[in-house]
Coordinates of C-alpha atoms in Angstrom, one line a residue:
Chain K
M1 CA -41.8 -11.8 0.7
A2 CA -41.7 -13.7 -2.6
G3 CA -39.0 -11.6 -4.3
N4 CA -36.7 -11.8 -1.3
R5 CA -37.3 -15.4 -0.5
A6 CA -36.0 -16.0 -4.1
L7 CA -33.0 -13.8 -3.4
Y8 CA -32.2 -15.1 0.1
E9 CA -32.2 -18.8 -0.7
Q10 CA -31.5 -21.1 2.3
V11 CA -28.3 -22.3 0.5
I12 CA -27.1 -18.5 0.4
L13 CA -28.2 -18.0 4.0
E14 CA -26.3 -21.1 5.1
H15 CA -23.1 -20.1 3.1
N16 CA -23.3 -16.6 4.8
K17 CA -23.3 -18.1 8.2
K18 CA -20.7 -20.7 7.7
P19 CA -18.6 -19.7 4.6
R20 CA -16.4 -22.4 3.1
N21 CA -12.7 -21.8 2.7
F22 CA -13.0 -18.7 4.7
R23 CA -9.4 -18.3 5.9
E24 CA -6.2 -16.8 4.9
M25 CA -3.7 -18.7 3.1
P26 CA -0.1 -17.9 4.2
D27 CA 1.5 -20.1 1.3
A28 CA -0.8 -18.9 -1.5
T29 CA 1.0 -18.6 -4.8
R30 CA -1.1 -15.4 -5.5
K31 CA -3.5 -13.1 -3.6
L32 CA -5.7 -10.2 -4.5
E33 CA -8.1 -7.7 -2.9
G34 CA -11.6 -7.0 -4.4
F35 CA -13.8 -4.0 -3.4
N36 CA -17.2 -3.0 -3.9
P37 CA -16.9 0.7 -2.8
L38 CA -20.6 1.4 -2.9
C39 CA -21.5 -1.2 -0.5
G40 CA -18.3 -1.6 1.5
D41 CA -17.8 -5.4 0.5
H42 CA -14.0 -6.0 0.7
F43 CA -12.5 -9.5 0.3
T44 CA -9.1 -10.9 -0.4
L45 CA -8.8 -14.0 -2.6
F46 CA -6.0 -16.6 -2.3
V47 CA -5.0 -19.2 -4.7
K48 CA -2.5 -21.9 -4.9
L49 CA -1.7 -22.7 -8.4
N50 CA 0.0 -26.0 -9.8
G51 CA 0.5 -25.2 -13.4
D52 CA -2.9 -23.9 -14.7
V53 CA -4.8 -26.0 -12.0
V54 CA -6.3 -24.2 -8.8
E55 CA -5.1 -26.6 -6.3
D56 CA -6.3 -24.5 -3.3
V57 CA -8.4 -21.3 -3.1
S58 CA -9.7 -19.4 0.0
F59 CA -11.0 -15.9 0.8
S60 CA -11.1 -13.6 3.9
G61 CA -12.9 -10.3 4.5
A62 CA -16.4 -9.0 4.8
G63 CA -19.5 -8.0 2.9
C64 CA -23.1 -8.7 2.5
A65 CA -24.8 -12.0 2.6
I66 CA -24.8 -12.2 -1.2
S67 CA -21.2 -11.3 -1.8
K68 CA -20.0 -13.7 0.9
S69 CA -22.0 -16.6 0.1
S70 CA -21.2 -16.1 -3.7
A71 CA -17.4 -16.1 -2.7
S72 CA -18.0 -19.2 -0.5
V73 CA -19.9 -21.2 -3.2
M74 CA -17.3 -20.2 -5.8
T75 CA -14.3 -21.4 -3.8
T76 CA -16.1 -25.0 -3.5
L77 CA -16.6 -25.1 -7.2
I78 CA -13.3 -23.7 -8.3
K79 CA -11.0 -25.9 -6.2
G80 CA -9.4 -28.5 -8.5
K81 CA -10.4 -26.8 -11.6
T82 CA -8.2 -25.3 -14.5
I83 CA -8.0 -21.6 -15.2
K84 CA -9.9 -22.2 -18.3
E85 CA -12.7 -24.2 -16.5
A86 CA -13.0 -21.4 -13.9
E87 CA -13.4 -18.8 -16.8
Q88 CA -16.1 -20.9 -18.3
L89 CA -18.0 -21.1 -14.8
F90 CA -17.8 -17.4 -14.4
A91 CA -19.2 -16.8 -17.9
T92 CA -22.3 -19.2 -16.9
F93 CA -22.7 -17.4 -13.6
H94 CA -22.4 -14.0 -15.2
K95 CA -24.9 -14.8 -17.9
M96 CA -27.4 -16.1 -15.4
V97 CA -27.3 -13.1 -12.9
T98 CA -27.4 -10.4 -15.6
A99 CA -30.2 -12.2 -17.5
P100 CA -33.7 -10.5 -17.8
P101 CA -35.7 -11.7 -14.7
D102 CA -38.2 -13.9 -16.8
A103 CA -35.3 -15.6 -18.8
P104 CA -35.4 -19.5 -18.2
I105 CA -32.5 -20.7 -16.1
D106 CA -30.4 -23.4 -17.5
E107 CA -30.2 -25.6 -14.1
E108 CA -27.9 -28.0 -15.9
S109 CA -25.0 -25.7 -16.7
A110 CA -25.7 -23.5 -13.7
G111 CA -25.6 -26.3 -11.3
R112 CA -24.9 -25.3 -7.8
L113 CA -24.8 -21.7 -8.9
A114 CA -28.4 -21.6 -9.7
V115 CA -29.3 -20.5 -6.2
F116 CA -28.0 -17.0 -7.2
A117 CA -30.6 -16.7 -10.0
G118 CA -32.6 -14.4 -7.9
V119 CA -30.0 -11.8 -8.1
R120 CA -31.6 -11.0 -11.6
E121 CA -34.3 -9.3 -9.9
F122 CA -32.1 -6.9 -7.9
P123 CA -29.8 -5.2 -10.4
V124 CA -28.1 -3.4 -7.5
R125 CA -27.0 -6.7 -6.0
I126 CA -25.2 -8.0 -9.3
K127 CA -22.1 -6.4 -8.1
C128 CA -22.3 -8.1 -4.8
A129 CA -22.7 -11.6 -6.4
T130 CA -19.9 -11.0 -9.0
L131 CA -17.3 -9.2 -6.8
A132 CA -15.4 -12.6 -5.7
W133 CA -15.6 -14.0 -9.1
H134 CA -14.1 -10.6 -10.8
T135 CA -11.4 -10.7 -8.1
L136 CA -10.6 -14.4 -8.9
L137 CA -10.5 -14.0 -12.7
S138 CA -8.3 -11.1 -12.4
L139 CA -6.1 -13.1 -9.9
L140 CA -5.8 -16.1 -12.3
D141 CA -5.1 -13.5 -15.0
G142 CA -2.1 -12.5 -13.2
K143 CA -3.2 -9.1 -12.4
A144 CA -1.7 -7.3 -9.2
S145 CA -3.8 -4.3 -8.8
P146 CA -7.0 -4.6 -6.5
V147 CA -10.3 -5.1 -8.2
S148 CA -13.0 -2.5 -7.9
T149 CA -16.7 -3.1 -9.2
E150 CA -17.1 0.7 -9.6
Chain L
M1 CA -44.7 36.6 17.3
P2 CA -47.7 34.5 16.5
P3 CA -49.2 32.8 19.6
R4 CA -47.7 29.4 20.5
R5 CA -49.8 26.6 19.2
P6 CA -50.6 23.3 21.1
P7 CA -48.3 20.2 20.2
L8 CA -49.2 18.1 17.3
T9 CA -51.7 15.4 18.1
T10 CA -52.2 11.9 16.6
A11 CA -55.4 13.4 14.9
D12 CA -53.1 16.2 13.5
I13 CA -50.6 13.7 12.1
A14 CA -53.4 11.6 10.5
R15 CA -54.8 14.8 8.8
I16 CA -51.1 15.7 7.6
R17 CA -50.5 12.2 6.2
D18 CA -53.7 12.6 4.0
D19 CA -52.1 15.7 2.4
F20 CA -49.3 13.4 1.1
P21 CA -50.7 11.0 -1.7
V22 CA -47.6 8.9 -1.8
L23 CA -47.8 7.8 1.7
H24 CA -50.8 5.7 0.6
V25 CA -48.8 3.6 -1.9
R26 CA -49.6 0.0 -0.9
R27 CA -47.0 -2.7 -0.2
G28 CA -48.3 -6.2 0.9
G29 CA -51.8 -4.9 1.6
K30 CA -50.5 -2.0 4.0
D31 CA -49.5 1.7 3.2
L32 CA -45.8 1.7 2.6
V33 CA -43.7 2.9 5.6
Y34 CA -41.4 5.6 4.3
L35 CA -38.4 6.3 6.5
D36 CA -35.9 7.4 4.1
N37 CA -36.5 11.2 4.6
A38 CA -32.9 12.1 4.8
A39 CA -32.6 11.1 1.2
T40 CA -35.7 13.0 0.1
S41 CA -38.8 13.9 1.6
Q42 CA -42.4 13.4 0.2
K43 CA -44.5 16.1 -1.2
P44 CA -47.7 17.3 0.0
R45 CA -50.6 17.9 -2.5
L46 CA -50.3 21.6 -2.2
V47 CA -46.7 21.5 -3.6
I48 CA -47.7 19.3 -6.4
D49 CA -50.6 21.3 -7.3
T50 CA -48.8 24.5 -7.2
E51 CA -46.2 23.2 -9.6
R52 CA -49.0 22.0 -11.9
H53 CA -51.0 25.2 -11.5
Y54 CA -47.7 27.1 -12.6
Y55 CA -47.5 25.1 -15.9
E56 CA -51.1 25.3 -16.6
A57 CA -51.9 28.9 -15.8
Q58 CA -48.6 30.8 -15.3
N59 CA -45.9 29.5 -17.5
A60 CA -43.6 32.3 -18.9
N61 CA -40.1 33.3 -18.5
V62 CA -39.3 35.6 -15.6
H63 CA -37.7 39.1 -15.5
R64 CA -38.2 39.7 -19.2
G65 CA -41.5 39.7 -21.1
M66 CA -43.8 42.8 -20.7
H67 CA -46.9 40.5 -21.1
Y68 CA -49.4 39.3 -18.8
L69 CA -48.0 35.8 -18.0
S70 CA -44.7 36.8 -17.6
E71 CA -45.6 39.4 -14.9
I72 CA -47.6 36.8 -13.0
A73 CA -44.6 34.3 -13.3
T74 CA -42.0 36.8 -12.1
N75 CA -44.3 38.0 -9.3
A76 CA -44.9 34.4 -8.2
Y77 CA -40.9 33.6 -8.4
E78 CA -40.1 36.8 -6.4
E79 CA -42.8 36.2 -4.0
A80 CA -41.2 32.9 -3.2
R81 CA -37.9 34.4 -2.6
K82 CA -39.6 36.5 0.2
K83 CA -41.1 33.4 1.6
V84 CA -37.8 31.8 1.9
Q85 CA -36.3 35.0 3.4
R86 CA -38.9 35.0 6.0
F87 CA -38.5 31.2 6.6
I88 CA -34.9 31.5 7.6
N89 CA -34.9 35.0 8.9
A90 CA -32.7 36.4 6.3
P91 CA -32.3 40.2 6.6
L92 CA -32.5 41.0 3.0
T93 CA -34.6 39.3 0.2
C94 CA -31.7 39.7 -2.3
E95 CA -29.5 37.5 0.1
V96 CA -31.6 34.6 -1.1
I97 CA -30.0 33.0 -4.1
F98 CA -31.7 30.0 -5.9
T99 CA -29.6 27.1 -7.0
R100 CA -30.1 23.5 -8.1
G101 CA -29.7 22.4 -4.4
T102 CA -27.2 22.3 -1.4
T103 CA -24.4 20.8 -3.6
E104 CA -24.6 23.6 -6.2
S105 CA -24.9 26.2 -3.3
I106 CA -21.6 24.9 -1.7
N107 CA -19.8 24.8 -5.0
L108 CA -21.0 28.3 -5.8
V109 CA -19.3 29.6 -2.7
A110 CA -16.1 27.4 -3.3
Q111 CA -15.7 28.6 -6.9
T112 CA -16.5 32.3 -6.3
F113 CA -15.5 33.2 -2.6
G114 CA -12.9 30.4 -2.6
R115 CA -11.2 31.2 -5.7
Q116 CA -11.1 34.9 -4.9
N117 CA -9.8 34.6 -1.3
L118 CA -7.7 31.3 -1.1
H119 CA -4.2 31.1 -2.2
E120 CA -1.2 28.5 -1.8
G121 CA -1.0 27.6 1.8
D122 CA -4.3 28.9 3.0
E123 CA -6.6 26.4 4.7
V124 CA -10.2 25.4 4.5
L125 CA -11.7 23.9 7.7
I126 CA -14.4 21.4 7.5
S127 CA -15.6 18.5 9.9
A128 CA -15.2 14.6 10.0
M129 CA -18.9 14.4 9.6
E130 CA -19.6 16.1 6.3
H131 CA -21.4 14.7 3.3
H132 CA -19.4 14.3 0.3
S133 CA -21.0 17.4 -1.0
N134 CA -19.2 19.5 1.8
I135 CA -15.9 17.7 1.0
V136 CA -15.3 17.4 -2.6
P137 CA -16.1 21.1 -3.7
W138 CA -13.4 22.3 -1.3
Q139 CA -10.7 19.6 -2.4
M140 CA -11.4 20.7 -5.9
L141 CA -10.7 24.3 -4.8
C142 CA -7.6 23.2 -2.8
E143 CA -6.3 21.3 -5.8
S144 CA -6.5 24.4 -8.1
C145 CA -4.9 27.0 -5.8
G146 CA -2.8 25.0 -3.5
A147 CA -4.7 25.3 -0.2
K148 CA -5.0 22.6 2.4
L149 CA -8.1 21.0 3.7
K150 CA -8.2 20.6 7.5
V151 CA -10.8 18.5 9.4
I152 CA -12.1 18.9 12.8
P153 CA -12.5 15.5 14.5
I154 CA -15.5 13.9 16.2
N155 CA -15.9 11.8 19.3
E156 CA -17.2 8.3 19.7
R157 CA -20.7 9.7 20.1
G158 CA -20.4 11.4 16.8
E159 CA -20.1 15.1 18.2
L160 CA -17.6 17.6 17.0
K161 CA -14.7 18.0 19.2
M162 CA -15.1 21.6 19.8
D163 CA -11.8 22.0 21.8
E164 CA -10.0 20.8 18.8
F165 CA -12.0 23.0 16.5
E166 CA -10.7 26.3 17.9
K167 CA -7.1 24.9 17.9
L168 CA -7.4 24.0 14.1
I169 CA -8.2 27.6 13.2
S170 CA -5.0 29.3 12.0
P171 CA -4.2 32.5 10.5
R172 CA -4.3 30.6 7.2
T173 CA -7.9 29.6 7.7
K174 CA -10.0 31.4 5.1
I175 CA -13.4 29.7 5.5
V176 CA -15.0 27.2 7.9
S177 CA -17.6 24.9 6.3
V178 CA -19.7 22.6 8.7
V179 CA -22.9 20.6 8.5
H180 CA -25.8 21.8 10.7
V181 CA -27.4 18.4 11.1
S182 CA -25.3 15.2 10.1
N183 CA -27.1 13.1 7.4
A184 CA -25.3 10.0 8.5
L185 CA -25.4 10.5 12.2
G186 CA -28.3 12.8 13.1
T187 CA -25.9 15.0 15.2
I188 CA -27.2 18.6 15.6
N189 CA -23.9 20.7 15.5
T190 CA -23.7 23.9 17.6
V191 CA -23.3 26.1 14.7
K192 CA -24.0 29.3 16.4
E193 CA -21.1 28.7 18.7
I194 CA -19.0 27.6 15.7
C195 CA -19.8 30.9 14.1
A196 CA -18.9 32.9 17.2
I197 CA -15.5 31.1 17.5
A198 CA -14.6 31.4 13.8
H199 CA -15.8 35.2 13.7
K200 CA -13.5 35.8 16.7
H201 CA -10.7 34.8 14.5
G202 CA -12.2 36.8 11.4
V203 CA -13.1 33.7 9.5
P204 CA -16.3 33.4 7.6
V205 CA -18.7 30.4 8.1
L206 CA -20.7 28.4 5.5
V207 CA -23.4 26.0 7.1
D208 CA -24.6 23.1 5.3
G209 CA -28.3 22.9 6.4
A210 CA -29.8 20.4 4.0
Q211 CA -30.7 18.1 6.8
A212 CA -31.6 20.8 9.3
V213 CA -34.1 23.0 7.5
P214 CA -36.6 20.2 7.2
H215 CA -36.6 19.5 11.0
L216 CA -35.6 22.6 12.8
P217 CA -36.8 26.3 12.8
I218 CA -33.9 28.2 11.0
D219 CA -32.7 31.8 11.9
V220 CA -29.7 32.6 10.1
Q221 CA -29.1 35.8 11.9
D222 CA -29.4 33.9 15.3
I223 CA -26.9 31.4 13.8
G224 CA -24.6 34.2 12.6
C225 CA -23.4 32.3 9.7
D226 CA -22.0 34.1 6.3
F227 CA -23.6 31.4 4.1
Y228 CA -26.2 28.8 4.6
A229 CA -27.0 26.2 2.0
F230 CA -30.1 24.0 1.7
S231 CA -32.3 21.9 -0.8
G232 CA -35.9 22.1 -1.5
H233 CA -36.7 18.5 -2.0
K234 CA -35.6 17.4 1.6
M235 CA -38.3 20.0 2.9
C236 CA -41.4 19.0 1.0
G237 CA -40.4 20.8 -2.2
P238 CA -39.5 19.7 -5.5
T239 CA -36.0 18.2 -6.6
G240 CA -33.6 20.4 -8.6
I241 CA -34.3 23.5 -6.4
G242 CA -32.1 24.9 -3.5
V243 CA -31.0 28.0 -1.7
L244 CA -27.8 29.5 -0.9
F245 CA -28.3 32.2 1.8
G246 CA -25.3 34.8 1.8
R247 CA -24.7 38.0 3.7
A248 CA -24.8 40.8 1.2
E249 CA -21.6 42.4 2.1
R250 CA -19.9 38.9 1.3
L251 CA -22.0 38.4 -1.9
N252 CA -21.4 41.8 -3.3
L253 CA -17.5 41.4 -3.1
M254 CA -17.7 37.8 -4.8
P255 CA -17.3 37.3 -8.6
P256 CA -20.3 35.7 -10.3
F257 CA -20.6 32.0 -10.5
M258 CA -21.8 31.3 -14.1
G259 CA -22.1 33.7 -16.9
G260 CA -25.1 34.1 -19.0
G261 CA -28.6 35.6 -19.4
D262 CA -30.2 37.3 -16.2
M263 CA -26.9 37.9 -14.4
I264 CA -25.9 40.8 -16.6
L265 CA -26.9 44.4 -16.7
S266 CA -25.3 45.1 -20.2
V267 CA -23.3 43.2 -22.7
T268 CA -20.8 44.5 -25.2
F269 CA -18.0 42.4 -26.7
E270 CA -15.8 45.0 -24.9
K271 CA -17.3 44.8 -21.5
T272 CA -20.1 43.2 -19.6
T273 CA -21.5 44.7 -16.5
Y274 CA -22.8 42.2 -14.1
N275 CA -26.3 42.4 -12.5
G276 CA -26.7 43.2 -8.8
L277 CA -27.9 40.7 -6.1
P278 CA -29.4 38.1 -6.3
Y279 CA -29.4 38.0 -10.0
K280 CA -25.7 38.2 -10.3
F281 CA -25.7 34.5 -9.1
E282 CA -28.7 33.2 -11.1
A283 CA -27.5 32.8 -14.6
G284 CA -29.9 31.5 -17.2
T285 CA -33.6 30.8 -17.0
P286 CA -33.9 29.5 -13.5
N287 CA -36.0 26.7 -12.2
I288 CA -39.3 28.7 -12.1
A289 CA -41.7 26.2 -11.4
G290 CA -39.3 24.6 -8.7
V291 CA -38.9 27.9 -6.9
I292 CA -42.8 28.6 -6.9
A293 CA -43.5 25.2 -5.6
L294 CA -40.7 25.5 -3.0
G295 CA -42.6 28.7 -1.9
A296 CA -45.7 26.5 -1.5
A297 CA -43.7 23.9 0.7
I298 CA -42.7 26.6 2.9
D299 CA -46.3 27.9 3.1
Y300 CA -47.2 24.2 4.0
L301 CA -44.4 23.8 6.8
D302 CA -45.4 27.3 8.2
G303 CA -49.0 26.1 8.3
I304 CA -47.9 23.3 10.8
G305 CA -45.2 25.5 12.4
M306 CA -41.5 24.5 12.5
D307 CA -41.4 24.8 16.3
R308 CA -44.2 22.2 16.4
I309 CA -42.6 19.9 13.8
A310 CA -39.3 20.0 15.8
A311 CA -40.9 19.3 19.0
Y312 CA -43.0 16.3 17.5
E313 CA -39.9 14.9 15.8
H314 CA -37.8 15.0 18.9
D315 CA -40.2 12.8 20.6
L316 CA -40.3 10.5 17.6
T317 CA -36.5 10.3 17.4
Q318 CA -36.6 9.2 20.9
Y319 CA -39.2 6.6 20.4
G320 CA -37.3 5.4 17.4
T321 CA -34.0 5.0 19.4
Q322 CA -36.0 3.0 22.1
V323 CA -37.4 0.7 19.4
L324 CA -33.9 0.2 17.7
Q325 CA -32.2 -0.4 21.0
S326 CA -34.8 -3.2 21.8
I327 CA -33.6 -5.2 19.1
E328 CA -31.2 -7.9 19.6
G329 CA -27.8 -7.1 18.0
V330 CA -28.5 -3.5 16.9
K331 CA -25.8 -1.0 17.6
M332 CA -26.5 2.9 17.0
I333 CA -24.1 4.7 15.0
G334 CA -24.2 8.1 16.2
T335 CA -25.4 8.8 19.7
A336 CA -25.1 12.5 20.1
R337 CA -26.9 14.2 22.8
E338 CA -28.8 16.4 20.3
K339 CA -30.1 14.6 17.3
A340 CA -32.6 15.3 14.4
G341 CA -33.9 13.0 11.8
A342 CA -31.5 10.3 11.2
L343 CA -31.2 7.0 13.2
S344 CA -28.1 5.1 11.8
F345 CA -27.4 1.6 12.9
V346 CA -25.8 -1.7 12.2
M347 CA -26.7 -5.3 13.2
E348 CA -24.6 -8.3 14.2
S349 CA -26.9 -10.6 12.1
A350 CA -26.8 -9.0 8.9
H351 CA -25.0 -6.5 6.6
A352 CA -26.8 -3.0 6.1
H353 CA -27.7 -4.0 2.3
D354 CA -29.4 -7.3 3.6
I355 CA -31.2 -5.3 6.1
G356 CA -32.5 -2.7 3.6
Q357 CA -33.4 -5.4 1.2
L358 CA -35.4 -7.5 3.5
L359 CA -37.1 -4.4 5.1
S360 CA -38.1 -3.1 1.8
D361 CA -39.7 -6.5 1.1
Q362 CA -41.8 -6.0 4.3
G363 CA -42.8 -2.6 3.0
V364 CA -40.4 -0.6 5.0
A365 CA -38.2 2.0 3.0
I366 CA -34.8 2.7 4.7
R367 CA -31.4 3.7 3.2
A368 CA -28.5 1.3 3.5
G369 CA -24.8 2.4 2.5
H370 CA -22.4 4.9 3.2
H371 CA -24.9 7.9 3.0
C372 CA -22.3 9.9 0.7
A373 CA -20.2 10.3 4.0
Q374 CA -17.5 7.7 3.5
P375 CA -15.2 9.3 6.1
V376 CA -17.8 9.1 8.7
M377 CA -18.2 5.3 8.0
Q378 CA -14.4 5.3 8.5
C379 CA -14.5 7.0 11.9
F380 CA -16.9 4.2 13.1
G381 CA -15.1 1.3 11.3
V382 CA -18.1 0.2 9.5
P383 CA -18.5 -0.3 5.9
A384 CA -21.9 1.0 5.8
T385 CA -25.1 1.5 8.0
A386 CA -28.7 1.1 7.8
R387 CA -30.6 4.4 8.4
A388 CA -34.1 5.2 9.3
S389 CA -34.7 8.9 8.7
L390 CA -37.9 10.6 10.0
A391 CA -40.2 13.3 8.9
F392 CA -43.1 14.9 10.8
Y393 CA -45.7 12.8 9.1
N394 CA -44.1 9.6 10.4
T395 CA -45.7 8.1 13.3
K396 CA -44.8 5.7 16.1
E397 CA -46.7 2.9 14.3
D398 CA -44.1 3.5 11.4
L399 CA -41.4 2.8 13.8
D400 CA -43.1 -0.2 15.3
A401 CA -43.2 -1.6 11.8
L402 CA -39.4 -0.8 11.6
G403 CA -39.0 -2.8 14.9
A404 CA -41.1 -5.8 13.6
A405 CA -39.3 -6.0 10.2
L406 CA -36.0 -6.0 11.9
R407 CA -36.8 -8.8 14.3
K408 CA -37.7 -10.6 10.9
V409 CA -34.0 -9.9 9.8
N410 CA -32.7 -11.5 12.9
E411 CA -35.0 -14.4 12.3
V412 CA -34.0 -14.9 8.6
F413 CA -30.4 -14.5 9.4
A414 CA -30.3 -16.5 12.6

């Protein structure tokens, strides 16, 4: 069980069961869909921007535990951040989940994202973990066409 | 007819399991539980040894050299064709064409028979439970010639709506192409009835037998199909080898699929004369080792008896269904009255991919995803399913292990 205990951290299971900011946002300034065609993960991201600050962020949709909890954790970290800060967070996250399994984890910069470090050992799940992030970044970038991980 | 043999016993299955080296791969101190047979089956030692023996003692190109090895290789290759003919009861040996697999077999028919016979406004009739390999080749054909793809709907159990089927046949229907056993739902389609109805309207039928050949005795004459496609690797044979059965009167009228060596009688820059059946459709050096090892797979399956395999798996399928239905929150996807091989399901507590991952960690191999049948997933309104798929070497203990692992999934995701 060692491998998957590392993948399905308690925090991930908890966010999967009770996702934060899991709601539609009728007054969103921007929204965008993201797909993971191979798994069938499908989320919509909503943001309320004030200048370049993410004043509010939420998501709706369905997906596996990894994709859903990743979206949930992401929304809690992004709220109140600038677009630039969001991009930096994603860069840190992306680097961590795509690193070789034996690479050391920079706990300090990863912060609450460190619970997703187990994804590194399951390359097929990287798309699950990064779907919400890719969608958010496209959204903040002003893109209008849905994001697909394929 | 050989005398009927007694049903397979637990002792028989134990002996059979010993023929499959990979079934003794250890996971967590136990033998791996392999329930992903619809993706590919495991290989018995006979098949592995036959392929090795070919490379060690028989390797030469076929249908050419005058030398000793070439004769042996050619004989073994053609002997395997006869084995396939007998296995599916094809009328003629030359009606057995070797391909890379079911996908290539279907593409062959779409690109030869299809291009020759379909024109703008004509129709191809498939079903809503097809694997992508029996959808996309026809879409490509339709795109190139302006024909239309029509789809036979399925009911909530995952069975074809046969009354709709006959209504969908029109004077423009040029071919019907349907799956014998659904890889995503396990449904066994009444292909004999489908052929009879299509033929009443003068329409030829291709049957995708990829998931049927490993589980049921197949008689293409009894089914009455014009084409029957299947893969070696799902029936204990190697990957990269498959079969297209076609009725000779159809095949003879069709243009070749690919050009090259072996498929010609004579070549000049002015004119090439094509070879006869089956070589017209086997351009280039074939997968000789694969063909010979497929012959060994047939010997192996015949040694057990497909009728006994079908009966044993029927019981196993029912047992597996009971196990799954005993797990809280499990919903079966595909509840056809006649099923073989595949048990697809979803769970309230977990997404299919999370199920697959947690099961793998407990030493149980299943498949999670859309099973190359996205339209089926859409029919049932699910993004993906988990699928346990059976072979004759599986046991009730394997299914009990599946049940225990799924209870664990419920615990983890509680």
